[in-house]
Short mmCIF file of C-alpha atoms and ligand atoms in Angstrom, two decimals:
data_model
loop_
_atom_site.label_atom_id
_atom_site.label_comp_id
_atom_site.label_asym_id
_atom_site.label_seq_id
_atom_site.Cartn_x
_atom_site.Cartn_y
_atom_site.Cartn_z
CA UNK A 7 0.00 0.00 0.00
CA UNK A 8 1.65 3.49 -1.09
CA UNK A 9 1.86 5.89 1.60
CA UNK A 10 0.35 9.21 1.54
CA UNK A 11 3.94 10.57 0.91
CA UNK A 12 4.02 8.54 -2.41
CA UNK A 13 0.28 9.64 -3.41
CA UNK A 14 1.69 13.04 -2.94
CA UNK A 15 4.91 13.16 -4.81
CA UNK A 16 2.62 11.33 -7.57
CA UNK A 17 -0.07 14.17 -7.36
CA UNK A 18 3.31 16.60 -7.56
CA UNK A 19 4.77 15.32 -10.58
CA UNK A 20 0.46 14.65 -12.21
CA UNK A 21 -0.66 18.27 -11.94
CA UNK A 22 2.36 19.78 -11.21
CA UNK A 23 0.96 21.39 -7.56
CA UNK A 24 0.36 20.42 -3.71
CA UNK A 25 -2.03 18.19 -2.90
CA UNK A 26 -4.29 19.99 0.03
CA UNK A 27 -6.56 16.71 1.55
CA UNK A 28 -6.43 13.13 2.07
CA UNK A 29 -9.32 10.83 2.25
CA UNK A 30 -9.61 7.59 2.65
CA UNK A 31 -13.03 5.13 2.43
CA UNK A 32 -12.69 1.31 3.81
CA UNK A 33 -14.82 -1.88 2.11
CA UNK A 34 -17.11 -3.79 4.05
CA UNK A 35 -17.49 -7.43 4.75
CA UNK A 36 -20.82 -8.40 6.03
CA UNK A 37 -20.93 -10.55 8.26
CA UNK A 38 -24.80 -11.85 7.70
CA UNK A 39 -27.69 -10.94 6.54
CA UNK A 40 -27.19 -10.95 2.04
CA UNK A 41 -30.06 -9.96 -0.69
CA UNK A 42 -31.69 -7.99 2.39
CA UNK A 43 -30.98 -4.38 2.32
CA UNK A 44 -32.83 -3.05 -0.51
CA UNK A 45 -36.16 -5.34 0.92
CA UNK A 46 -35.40 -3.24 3.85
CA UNK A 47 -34.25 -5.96 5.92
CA UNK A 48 -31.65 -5.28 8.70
CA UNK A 49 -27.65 -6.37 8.12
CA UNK A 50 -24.87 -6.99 10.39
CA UNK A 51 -21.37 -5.90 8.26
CA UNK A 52 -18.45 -3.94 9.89
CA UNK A 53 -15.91 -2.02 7.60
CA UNK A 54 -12.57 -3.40 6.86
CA UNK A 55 -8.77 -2.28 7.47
CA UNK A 56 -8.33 -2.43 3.33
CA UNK A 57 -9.75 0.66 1.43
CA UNK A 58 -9.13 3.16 -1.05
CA UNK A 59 -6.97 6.21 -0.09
CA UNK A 60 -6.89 9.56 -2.25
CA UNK A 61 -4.56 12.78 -2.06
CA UNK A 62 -6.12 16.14 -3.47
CA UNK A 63 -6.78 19.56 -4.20
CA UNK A 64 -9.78 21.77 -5.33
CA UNK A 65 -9.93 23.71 -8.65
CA UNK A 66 -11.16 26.75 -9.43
CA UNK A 67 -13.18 25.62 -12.70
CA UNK A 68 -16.04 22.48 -12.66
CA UNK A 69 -13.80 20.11 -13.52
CA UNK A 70 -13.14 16.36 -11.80
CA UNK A 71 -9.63 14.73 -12.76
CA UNK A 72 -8.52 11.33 -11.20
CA UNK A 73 -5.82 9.22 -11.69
CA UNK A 74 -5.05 5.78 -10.69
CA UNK A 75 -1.67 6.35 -9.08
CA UNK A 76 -0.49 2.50 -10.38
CA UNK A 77 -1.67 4.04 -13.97
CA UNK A 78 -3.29 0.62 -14.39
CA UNK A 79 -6.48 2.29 -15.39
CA UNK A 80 -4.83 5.65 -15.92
CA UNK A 81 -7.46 8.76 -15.75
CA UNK A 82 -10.74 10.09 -16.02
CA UNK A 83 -12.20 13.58 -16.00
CA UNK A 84 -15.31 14.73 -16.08
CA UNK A 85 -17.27 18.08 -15.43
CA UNK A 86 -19.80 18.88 -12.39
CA UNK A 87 -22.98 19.48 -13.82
CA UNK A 88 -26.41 18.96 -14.09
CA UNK A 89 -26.50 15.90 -16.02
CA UNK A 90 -23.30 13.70 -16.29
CA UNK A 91 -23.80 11.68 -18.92
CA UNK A 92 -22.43 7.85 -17.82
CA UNK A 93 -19.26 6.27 -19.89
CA UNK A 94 -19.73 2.80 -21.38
CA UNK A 95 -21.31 0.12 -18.73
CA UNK A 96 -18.26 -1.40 -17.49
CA UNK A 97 -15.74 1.86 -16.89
CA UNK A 98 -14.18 2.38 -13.53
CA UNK A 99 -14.83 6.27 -14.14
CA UNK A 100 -18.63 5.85 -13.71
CA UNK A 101 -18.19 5.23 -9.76
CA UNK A 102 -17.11 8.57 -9.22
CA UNK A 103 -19.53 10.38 -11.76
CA UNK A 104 -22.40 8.49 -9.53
CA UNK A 105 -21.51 10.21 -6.84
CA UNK A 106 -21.04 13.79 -8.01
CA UNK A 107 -24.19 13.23 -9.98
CA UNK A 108 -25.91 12.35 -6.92
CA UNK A 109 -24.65 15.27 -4.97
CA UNK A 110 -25.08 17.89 -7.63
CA UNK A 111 -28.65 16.39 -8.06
CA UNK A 112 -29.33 17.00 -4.21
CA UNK A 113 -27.89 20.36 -4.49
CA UNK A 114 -28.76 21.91 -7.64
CA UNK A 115 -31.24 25.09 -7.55
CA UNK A 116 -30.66 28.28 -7.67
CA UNK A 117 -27.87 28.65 -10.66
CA UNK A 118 -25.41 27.04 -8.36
CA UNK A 119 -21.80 26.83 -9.42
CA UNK A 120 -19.55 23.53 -8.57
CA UNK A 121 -15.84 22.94 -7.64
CA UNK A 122 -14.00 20.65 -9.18
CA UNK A 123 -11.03 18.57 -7.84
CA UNK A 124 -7.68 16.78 -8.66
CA UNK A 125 -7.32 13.44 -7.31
CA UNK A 126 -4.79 10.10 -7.34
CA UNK A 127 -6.25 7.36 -5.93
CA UNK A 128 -4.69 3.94 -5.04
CA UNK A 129 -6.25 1.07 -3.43
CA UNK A 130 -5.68 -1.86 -1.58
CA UNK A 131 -9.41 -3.67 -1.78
CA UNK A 132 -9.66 -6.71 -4.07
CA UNK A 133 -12.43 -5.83 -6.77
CA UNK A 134 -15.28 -7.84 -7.99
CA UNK A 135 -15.46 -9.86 -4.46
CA UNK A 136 -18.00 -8.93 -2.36
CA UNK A 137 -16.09 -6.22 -0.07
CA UNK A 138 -17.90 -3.40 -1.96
CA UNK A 139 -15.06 -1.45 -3.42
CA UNK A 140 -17.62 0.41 -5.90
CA UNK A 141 -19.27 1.59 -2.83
CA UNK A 142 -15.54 2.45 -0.87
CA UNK A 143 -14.41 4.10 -4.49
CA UNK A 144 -18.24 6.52 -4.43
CA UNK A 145 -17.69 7.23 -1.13
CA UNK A 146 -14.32 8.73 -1.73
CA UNK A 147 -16.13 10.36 -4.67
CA UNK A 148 -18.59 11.98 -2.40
CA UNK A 149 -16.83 13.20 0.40
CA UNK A 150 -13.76 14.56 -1.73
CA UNK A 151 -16.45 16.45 -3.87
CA UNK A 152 -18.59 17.44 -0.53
CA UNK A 153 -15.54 18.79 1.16
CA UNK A 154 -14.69 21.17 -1.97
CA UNK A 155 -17.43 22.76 -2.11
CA UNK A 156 -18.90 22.89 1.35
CA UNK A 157 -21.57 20.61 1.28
CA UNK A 158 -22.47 19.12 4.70
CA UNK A 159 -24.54 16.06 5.66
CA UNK A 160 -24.79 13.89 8.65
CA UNK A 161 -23.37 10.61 8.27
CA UNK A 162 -27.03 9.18 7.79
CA UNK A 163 -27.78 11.46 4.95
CA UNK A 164 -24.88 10.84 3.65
CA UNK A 165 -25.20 6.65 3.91
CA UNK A 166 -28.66 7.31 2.43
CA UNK A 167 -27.41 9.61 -0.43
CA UNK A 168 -24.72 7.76 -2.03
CA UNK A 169 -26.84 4.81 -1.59
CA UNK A 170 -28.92 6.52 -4.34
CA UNK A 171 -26.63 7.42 -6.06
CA UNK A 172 -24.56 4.68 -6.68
CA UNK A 173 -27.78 3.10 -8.54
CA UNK A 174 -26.51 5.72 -11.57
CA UNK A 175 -23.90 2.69 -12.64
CA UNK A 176 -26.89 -0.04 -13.08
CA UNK A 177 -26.82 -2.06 -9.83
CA UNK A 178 -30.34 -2.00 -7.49
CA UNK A 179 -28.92 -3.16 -4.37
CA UNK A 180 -29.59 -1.46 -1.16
CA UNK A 181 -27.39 0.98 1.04
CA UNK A 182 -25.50 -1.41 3.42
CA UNK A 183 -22.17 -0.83 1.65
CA UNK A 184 -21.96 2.66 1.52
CA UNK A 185 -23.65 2.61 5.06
CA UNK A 186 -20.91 0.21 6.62
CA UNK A 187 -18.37 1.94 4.43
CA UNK A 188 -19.28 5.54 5.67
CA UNK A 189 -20.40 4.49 9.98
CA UNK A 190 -17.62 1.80 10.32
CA UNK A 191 -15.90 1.58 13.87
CA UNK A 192 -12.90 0.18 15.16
CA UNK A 193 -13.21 -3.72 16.41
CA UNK A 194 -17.08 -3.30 16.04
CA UNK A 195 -20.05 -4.70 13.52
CA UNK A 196 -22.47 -2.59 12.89
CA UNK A 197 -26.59 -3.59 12.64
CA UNK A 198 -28.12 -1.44 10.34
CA UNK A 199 -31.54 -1.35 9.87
CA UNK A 200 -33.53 0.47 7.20
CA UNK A 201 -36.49 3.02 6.84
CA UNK A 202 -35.45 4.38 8.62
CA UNK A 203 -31.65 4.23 8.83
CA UNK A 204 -30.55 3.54 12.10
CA UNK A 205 -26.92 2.03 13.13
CA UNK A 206 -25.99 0.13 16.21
CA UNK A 207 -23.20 -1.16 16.67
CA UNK A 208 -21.50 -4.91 18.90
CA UNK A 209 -18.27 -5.39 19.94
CA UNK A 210 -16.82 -8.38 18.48
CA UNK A 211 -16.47 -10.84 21.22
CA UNK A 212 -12.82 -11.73 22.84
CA UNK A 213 -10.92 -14.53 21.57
CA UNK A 214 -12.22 -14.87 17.65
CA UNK A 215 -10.93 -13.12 14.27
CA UNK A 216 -12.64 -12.61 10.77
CA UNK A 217 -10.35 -14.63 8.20
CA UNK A 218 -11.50 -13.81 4.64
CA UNK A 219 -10.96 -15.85 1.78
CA UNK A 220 -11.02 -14.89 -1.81
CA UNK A 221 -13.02 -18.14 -3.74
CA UNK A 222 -11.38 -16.51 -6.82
CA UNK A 223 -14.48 -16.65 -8.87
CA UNK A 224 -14.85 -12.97 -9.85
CA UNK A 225 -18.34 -11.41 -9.42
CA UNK A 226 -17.71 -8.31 -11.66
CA UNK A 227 -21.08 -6.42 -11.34
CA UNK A 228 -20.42 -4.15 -14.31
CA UNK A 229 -20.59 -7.05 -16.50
CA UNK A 230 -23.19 -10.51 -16.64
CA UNK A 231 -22.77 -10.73 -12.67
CA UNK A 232 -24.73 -7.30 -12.99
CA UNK A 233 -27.72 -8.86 -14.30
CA UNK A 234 -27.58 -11.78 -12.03
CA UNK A 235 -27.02 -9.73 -9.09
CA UNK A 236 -30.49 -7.43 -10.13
CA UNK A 237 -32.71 -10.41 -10.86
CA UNK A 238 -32.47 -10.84 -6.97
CA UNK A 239 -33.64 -7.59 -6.58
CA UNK A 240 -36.59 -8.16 -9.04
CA UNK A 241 -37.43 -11.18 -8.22
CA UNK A 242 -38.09 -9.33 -4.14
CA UNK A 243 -40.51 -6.78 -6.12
CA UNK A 244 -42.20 -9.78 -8.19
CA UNK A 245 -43.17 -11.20 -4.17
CA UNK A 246 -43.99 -8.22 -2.78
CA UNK A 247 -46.36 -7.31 -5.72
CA UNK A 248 -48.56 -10.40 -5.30
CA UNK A 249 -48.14 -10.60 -1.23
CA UNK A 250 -49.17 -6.59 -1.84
CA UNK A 251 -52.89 -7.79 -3.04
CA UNK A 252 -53.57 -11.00 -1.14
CA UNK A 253 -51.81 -10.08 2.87
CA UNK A 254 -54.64 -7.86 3.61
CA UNK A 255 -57.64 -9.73 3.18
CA UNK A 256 -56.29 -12.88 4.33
CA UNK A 257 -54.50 -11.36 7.33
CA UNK A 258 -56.84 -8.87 7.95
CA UNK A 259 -54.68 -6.33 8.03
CA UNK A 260 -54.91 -3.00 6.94
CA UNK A 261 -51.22 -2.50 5.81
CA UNK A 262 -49.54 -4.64 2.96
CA UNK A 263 -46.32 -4.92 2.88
CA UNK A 264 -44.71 -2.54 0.49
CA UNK A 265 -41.48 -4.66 0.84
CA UNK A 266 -40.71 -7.64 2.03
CA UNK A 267 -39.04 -6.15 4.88
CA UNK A 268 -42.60 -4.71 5.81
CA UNK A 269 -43.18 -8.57 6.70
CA UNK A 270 -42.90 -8.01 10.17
CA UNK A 271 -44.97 -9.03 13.31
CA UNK A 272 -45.05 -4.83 14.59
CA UNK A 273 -45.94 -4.09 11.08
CA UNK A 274 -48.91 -6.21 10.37
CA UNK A 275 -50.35 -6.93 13.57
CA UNK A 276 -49.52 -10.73 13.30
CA UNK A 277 -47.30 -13.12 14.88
CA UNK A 278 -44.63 -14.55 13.02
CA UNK A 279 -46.32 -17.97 12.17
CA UNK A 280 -49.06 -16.32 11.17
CA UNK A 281 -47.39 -14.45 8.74
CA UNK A 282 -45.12 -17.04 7.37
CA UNK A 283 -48.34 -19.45 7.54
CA UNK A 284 -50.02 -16.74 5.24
CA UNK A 285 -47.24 -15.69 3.27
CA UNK A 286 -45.79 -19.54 1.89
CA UNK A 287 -49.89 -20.74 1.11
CA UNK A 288 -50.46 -16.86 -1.25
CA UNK A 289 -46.92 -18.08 -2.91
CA UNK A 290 -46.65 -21.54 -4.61
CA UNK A 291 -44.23 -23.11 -4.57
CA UNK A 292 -41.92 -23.59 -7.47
CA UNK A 293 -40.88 -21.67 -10.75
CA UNK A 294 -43.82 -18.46 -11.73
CA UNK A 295 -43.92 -17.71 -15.68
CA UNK A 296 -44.37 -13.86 -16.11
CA UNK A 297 -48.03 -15.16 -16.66
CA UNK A 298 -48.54 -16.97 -13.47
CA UNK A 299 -47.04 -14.19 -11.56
CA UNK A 300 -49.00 -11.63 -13.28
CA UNK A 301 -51.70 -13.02 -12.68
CA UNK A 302 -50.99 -13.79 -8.60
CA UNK A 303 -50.51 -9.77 -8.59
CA UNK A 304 -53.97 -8.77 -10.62
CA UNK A 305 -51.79 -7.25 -13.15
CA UNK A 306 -51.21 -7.63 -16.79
CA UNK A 307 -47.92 -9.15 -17.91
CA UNK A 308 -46.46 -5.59 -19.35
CA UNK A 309 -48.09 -3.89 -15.88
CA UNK A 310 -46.39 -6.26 -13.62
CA UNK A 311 -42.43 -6.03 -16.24
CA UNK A 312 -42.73 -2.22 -16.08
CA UNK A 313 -43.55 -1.45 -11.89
CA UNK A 314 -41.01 -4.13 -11.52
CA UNK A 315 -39.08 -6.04 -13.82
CA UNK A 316 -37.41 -4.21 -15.38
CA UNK A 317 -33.08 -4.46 -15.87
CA UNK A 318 -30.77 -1.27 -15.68
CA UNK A 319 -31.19 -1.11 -19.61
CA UNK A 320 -34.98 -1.37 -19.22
CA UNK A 321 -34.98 -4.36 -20.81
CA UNK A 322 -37.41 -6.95 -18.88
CA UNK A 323 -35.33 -9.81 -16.70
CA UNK A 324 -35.57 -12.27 -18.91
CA UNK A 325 -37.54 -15.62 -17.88
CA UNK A 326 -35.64 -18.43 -16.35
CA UNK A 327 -36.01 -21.63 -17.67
CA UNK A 328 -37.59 -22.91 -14.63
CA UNK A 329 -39.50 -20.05 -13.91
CA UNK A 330 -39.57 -16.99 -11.20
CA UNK A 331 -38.76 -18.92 -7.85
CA UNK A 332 -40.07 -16.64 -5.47
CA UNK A 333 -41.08 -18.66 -2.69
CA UNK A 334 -37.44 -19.99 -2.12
CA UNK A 335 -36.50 -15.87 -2.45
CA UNK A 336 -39.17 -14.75 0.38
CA UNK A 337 -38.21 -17.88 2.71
CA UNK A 338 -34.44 -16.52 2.19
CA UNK A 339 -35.20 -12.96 3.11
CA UNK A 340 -37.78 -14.16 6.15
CA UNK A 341 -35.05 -16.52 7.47
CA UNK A 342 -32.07 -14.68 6.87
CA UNK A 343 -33.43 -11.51 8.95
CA UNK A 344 -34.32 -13.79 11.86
CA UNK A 345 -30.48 -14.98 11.76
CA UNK A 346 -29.53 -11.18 11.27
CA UNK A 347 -31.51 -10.46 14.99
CA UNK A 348 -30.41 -13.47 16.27
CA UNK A 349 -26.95 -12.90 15.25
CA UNK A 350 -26.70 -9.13 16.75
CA UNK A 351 -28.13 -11.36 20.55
CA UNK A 352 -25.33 -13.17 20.26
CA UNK A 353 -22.88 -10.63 19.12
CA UNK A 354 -24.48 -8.96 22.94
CA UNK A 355 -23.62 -12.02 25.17
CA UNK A 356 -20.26 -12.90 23.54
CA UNK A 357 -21.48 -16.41 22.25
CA UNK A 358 -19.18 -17.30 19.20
CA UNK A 359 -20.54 -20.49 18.85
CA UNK A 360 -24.36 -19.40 17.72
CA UNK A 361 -22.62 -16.40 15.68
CA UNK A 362 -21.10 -19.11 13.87
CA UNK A 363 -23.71 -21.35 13.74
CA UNK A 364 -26.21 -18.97 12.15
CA UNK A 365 -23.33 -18.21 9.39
CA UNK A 366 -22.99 -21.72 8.19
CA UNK A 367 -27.06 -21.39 8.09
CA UNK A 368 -26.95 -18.08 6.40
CA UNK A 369 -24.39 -19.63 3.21
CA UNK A 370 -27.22 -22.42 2.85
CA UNK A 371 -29.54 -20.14 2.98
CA UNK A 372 -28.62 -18.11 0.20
CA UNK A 373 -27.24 -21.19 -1.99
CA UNK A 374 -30.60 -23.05 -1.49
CA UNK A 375 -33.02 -20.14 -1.35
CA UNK A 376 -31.34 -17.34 -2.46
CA UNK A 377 -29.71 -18.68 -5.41
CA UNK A 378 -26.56 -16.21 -5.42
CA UNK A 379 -24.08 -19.18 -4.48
CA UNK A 380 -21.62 -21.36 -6.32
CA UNK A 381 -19.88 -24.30 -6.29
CA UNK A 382 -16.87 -22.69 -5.54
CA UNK A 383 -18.11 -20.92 -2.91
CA UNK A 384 -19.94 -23.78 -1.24
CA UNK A 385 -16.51 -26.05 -1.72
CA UNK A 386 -14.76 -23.13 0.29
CA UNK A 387 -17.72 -23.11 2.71
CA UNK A 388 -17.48 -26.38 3.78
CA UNK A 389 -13.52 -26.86 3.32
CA UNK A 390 -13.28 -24.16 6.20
CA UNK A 391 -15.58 -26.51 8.11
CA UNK A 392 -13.49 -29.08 8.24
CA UNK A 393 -10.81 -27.07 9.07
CA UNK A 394 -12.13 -25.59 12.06
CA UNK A 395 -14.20 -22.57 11.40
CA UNK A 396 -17.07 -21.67 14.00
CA UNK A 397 -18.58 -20.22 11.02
CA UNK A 398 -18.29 -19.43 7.58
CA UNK A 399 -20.62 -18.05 4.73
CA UNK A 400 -20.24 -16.37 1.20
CA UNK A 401 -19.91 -12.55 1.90
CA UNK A 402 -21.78 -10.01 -0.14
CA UNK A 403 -23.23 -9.96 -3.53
CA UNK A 404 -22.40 -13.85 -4.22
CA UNK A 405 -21.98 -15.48 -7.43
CA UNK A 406 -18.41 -16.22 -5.86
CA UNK A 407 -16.11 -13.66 -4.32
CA UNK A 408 -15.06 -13.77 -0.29
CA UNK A 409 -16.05 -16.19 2.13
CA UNK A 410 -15.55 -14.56 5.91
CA UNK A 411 -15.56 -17.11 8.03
CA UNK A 412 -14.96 -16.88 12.45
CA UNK A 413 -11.98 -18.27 13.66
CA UNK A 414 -10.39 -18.90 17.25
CA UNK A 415 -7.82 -16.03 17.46
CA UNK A 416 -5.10 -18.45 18.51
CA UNK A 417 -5.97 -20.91 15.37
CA UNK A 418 -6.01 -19.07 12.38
CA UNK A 419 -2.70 -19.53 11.31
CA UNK A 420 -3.83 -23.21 10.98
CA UNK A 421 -6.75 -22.30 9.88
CA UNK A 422 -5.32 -20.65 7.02
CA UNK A 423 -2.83 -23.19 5.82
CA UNK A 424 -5.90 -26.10 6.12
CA UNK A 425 -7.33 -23.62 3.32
CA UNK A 426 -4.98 -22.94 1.28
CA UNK A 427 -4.09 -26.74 1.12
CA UNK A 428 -7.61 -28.03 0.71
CA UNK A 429 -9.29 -25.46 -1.36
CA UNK A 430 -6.52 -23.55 -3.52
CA UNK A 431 -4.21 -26.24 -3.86
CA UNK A 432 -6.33 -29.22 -4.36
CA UNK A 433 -10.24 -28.24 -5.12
CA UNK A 434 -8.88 -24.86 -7.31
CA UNK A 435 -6.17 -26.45 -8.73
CA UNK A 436 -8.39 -29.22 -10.41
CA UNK A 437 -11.56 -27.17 -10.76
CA UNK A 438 -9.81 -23.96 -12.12
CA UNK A 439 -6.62 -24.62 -13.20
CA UNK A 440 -5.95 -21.65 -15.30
CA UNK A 441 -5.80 -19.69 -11.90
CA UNK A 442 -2.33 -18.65 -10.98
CA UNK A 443 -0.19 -19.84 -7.86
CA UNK A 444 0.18 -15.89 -7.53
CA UNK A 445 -3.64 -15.49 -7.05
CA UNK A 446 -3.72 -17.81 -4.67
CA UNK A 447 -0.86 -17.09 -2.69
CA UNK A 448 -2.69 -13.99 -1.50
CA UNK A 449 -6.44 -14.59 -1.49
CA UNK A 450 -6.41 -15.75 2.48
CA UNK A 451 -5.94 -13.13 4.85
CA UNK A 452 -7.27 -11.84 8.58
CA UNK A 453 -9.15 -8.94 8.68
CA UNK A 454 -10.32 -6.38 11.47
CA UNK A 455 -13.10 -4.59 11.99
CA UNK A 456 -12.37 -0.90 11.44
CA UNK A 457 -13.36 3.22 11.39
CA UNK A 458 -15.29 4.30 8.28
CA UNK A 459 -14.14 6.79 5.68
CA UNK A 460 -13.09 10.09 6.53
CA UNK A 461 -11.41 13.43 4.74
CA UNK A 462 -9.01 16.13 6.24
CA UNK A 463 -7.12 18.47 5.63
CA UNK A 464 -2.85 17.29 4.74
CA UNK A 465 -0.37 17.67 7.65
CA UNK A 466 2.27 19.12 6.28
P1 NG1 B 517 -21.43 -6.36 -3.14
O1 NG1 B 517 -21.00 -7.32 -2.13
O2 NG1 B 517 -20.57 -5.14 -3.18
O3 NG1 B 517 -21.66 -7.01 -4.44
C1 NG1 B 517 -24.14 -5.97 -3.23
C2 NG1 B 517 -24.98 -4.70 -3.05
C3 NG1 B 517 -25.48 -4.53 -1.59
C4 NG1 B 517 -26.14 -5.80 -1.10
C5 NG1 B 517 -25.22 -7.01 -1.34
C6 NG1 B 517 -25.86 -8.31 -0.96
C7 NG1 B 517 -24.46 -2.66 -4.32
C8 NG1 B 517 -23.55 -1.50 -4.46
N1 NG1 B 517 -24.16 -3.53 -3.36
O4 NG1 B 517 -22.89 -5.81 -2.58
O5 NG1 B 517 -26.35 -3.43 -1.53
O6 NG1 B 517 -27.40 -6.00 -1.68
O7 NG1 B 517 -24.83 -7.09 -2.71
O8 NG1 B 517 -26.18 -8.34 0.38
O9 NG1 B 517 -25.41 -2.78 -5.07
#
């Protein structure tokens, strides 16, 4: 990782002037609790001691410059303005124009003016795995632009914000990563629940670490993982439109859920077997053609594919071959936020062994239910199993990526080499073997729970 002294001589030699601020914006593993935030469902992630730092200085003019400092991607500018018109789908420079899109858009009125910045930007945080460096890298974005041109929010607004405004690069998820990424603290996880935000945070218990490992299958969201990733969202808004019109005459309540995380027992007035009674007889089980689930919501097909079907492109999620499985997708999301309470209790009284237990849960949860596993994944899963792990799930997004799993503090060493043996250099090595011993040498590594982003001034 460069120092700050290195970003700056690189800024130097760039645009031939001082840098004047440093910022820096950690990813996020989460720890349970995946395909929940954006049905509103709480999550229990902490931010991580990899991120993406940033040297620089404001300019006078509109103008946004940033350079990778390793010049592996090289640079990007862009003007402040009303409408920023997105580069091609799967450009690195479209993280940053979300977020001064989404500012500018909160701010505009009045004729308003923006500043511009310089930046060089290096970062440590693997891509395309599930520790949200899109989120870490709009973040930085954000606050860089904020602090130019004296915008203030609290940290809330400010979650909530670039939440919306990282949607500009074609994802629908939620706003746990940019949430996590921005109300991080040190050696703590954070539950975050939604509408309205609110953040608490747990003390990880004594005696356990996080080891993450990297199941080097590459979830790159700005590519085919982007449409897999938003069916899960769609699929959410498919349920909720037919639970919408039958809940409230069959459970006599006055309030449907408007999401799924609306399924609650304070919300409707029911207890939980009721609702889950009520909820898995209005769904069948098994695949939904746009038909069937059409007409389940009392819409028409192109009613139903335009209030919620619809891809980033506005093309309609196309039909799986074995249909819309929306059953298995509530029963993940009605499960996984019981483990996500029951998780923060035992975060409360210290006891590692349920934490752990309800993460093994959680990764067949989402494999069986929530259908944003792998093999690979599952293979690493239960490899760190049998190698000791009190816990260990799929992180994130899914489709591959990280695997956190919780480890005795005094056996991760062990830990680590069990993996590395069993899953990189036997199951990769004859599932994948066009990955390189240099990927793997690095993919396993202990993280800690740490402070979300924050800007300042330099120290000279
Ligand atoms: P990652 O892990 O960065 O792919 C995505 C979404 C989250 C959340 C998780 C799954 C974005 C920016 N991130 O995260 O909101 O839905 O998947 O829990 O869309």
């Amino acid at each position: 990782m460069p120092t700050i002294k290195n970003l700056s001589n690189k800024f130097e030699s760039f645009f031939g002037r001082k840098p004047t601020g440093e910022a820096f914006a950690p990813g996020r593993i989460n720890l349970i609790g995946d395909h929940l935030d954006y049905n509103n469902c709480p999550v229990l992630p902490f931010a991580v001691d990899l991120r993406i730092s940033a040297v620089f200085a404001p300019r006078e003019d509109n103008r946004i410059c940033i350079l990778d400092s390793l010049a592996r991607r090289g640079q990007r500018s862009f003007d402040a303005e009303a409408y920023i018109a997105p580069y091609e789908t799967s450009d690195w420079g479209n993280y940053p124009k979300a977020a001064v899109q989404g500012i500018v858009a909160d701010q505009i009125g009045g004729g308003r003016r923006f500043k511009g910045f310089d930046a060089v930007i290096e970062s440590n945080l693997p891509s395309a795995g599930g520790l949200s460096s899109s989120s870490a890298f709009v973040v930085l974005t954000g606050m860089i632009f904020c602090v130019v041109n004296g915008f203030e929010y609290t940290p809330l607004e400010f979650s909530s914000l670039m939440a919306a405004a990282e949607r500009y690069v074609g994802t629908q998820g939620g706003g746990m990563d940019q949430t996590a990424c921005i109300n991080g603290k040190n050696g703590k996880v954070l539950k975050i629940d939604f509408n309205p935000l609110h953040c608490r945070s747990f003390s990880v218990p004594d005696g356990v670490s996080f080891v993450i490992a990297d199941s080097l299958i590459k979830a790159q969201k700005t590519e085919a993982a982007m449409a897999l990733y938003n069916s899960k969202p769609i699929e959410s808004r498919m349920a909720t439109a037919i639970l919408n019109r039958r809940l409230p005459a069959v459970l006599k309540t006055a309030c449907p859920p408007f999401s799924l995380g609306d399924l609650t027992a304070e919300k409707l007035g029911a207890t939980e077997n009721e609702i889950d009674r009520v909820v898995f007889s209005v769904l069948k089980e098994g695949g939904y053609t746009y038909e069937e689930a059409a007409a389940a919501a009392g819409m028409s097909v192109d009613e139903l594919t335009r209030s919620c079907c619809l891809m980033s492109d506005k093309t309609p999620l196309p039909e799986p071959p074995n249909g819309f499985e929306l059953f298995k997708r509530v029963r993940h999301v009605l499960t996984e936020r019981r483990r996500v309470e029951q998780c923060a209790q035992a975060l409360e009284t210290g006891d590692v062994e349920t934490v752990g237990r309800l993460m093994f849960e959680s990764h067949a949860s989402g494999r069986d239910d929530g259908g944003f596993s792998c093999p690979e994944s599952d293979s690493l899963t239960e490899i760190a199993r049998a190698a000791g792990a009190l816990g260990s799930r799929q992180t994130g997004g899914g489709f591959g990526g990280f695997n956190v799993s919780l480890v005795r503090s005094g056996e991760t060493e062990a830990f680590k080499e069990k993996l590395m043996k069993d899953y990189y250099e036997t199951y990769l090595s004859r599932m994948h073997p066009e990955i390189s011993a240099e990927a793997k040498s690095s993919a396993v590594f202990t993280v800690i729970p740490s402070d979300g982003a924050c800007v300042r001034q330099m120290s000279i």
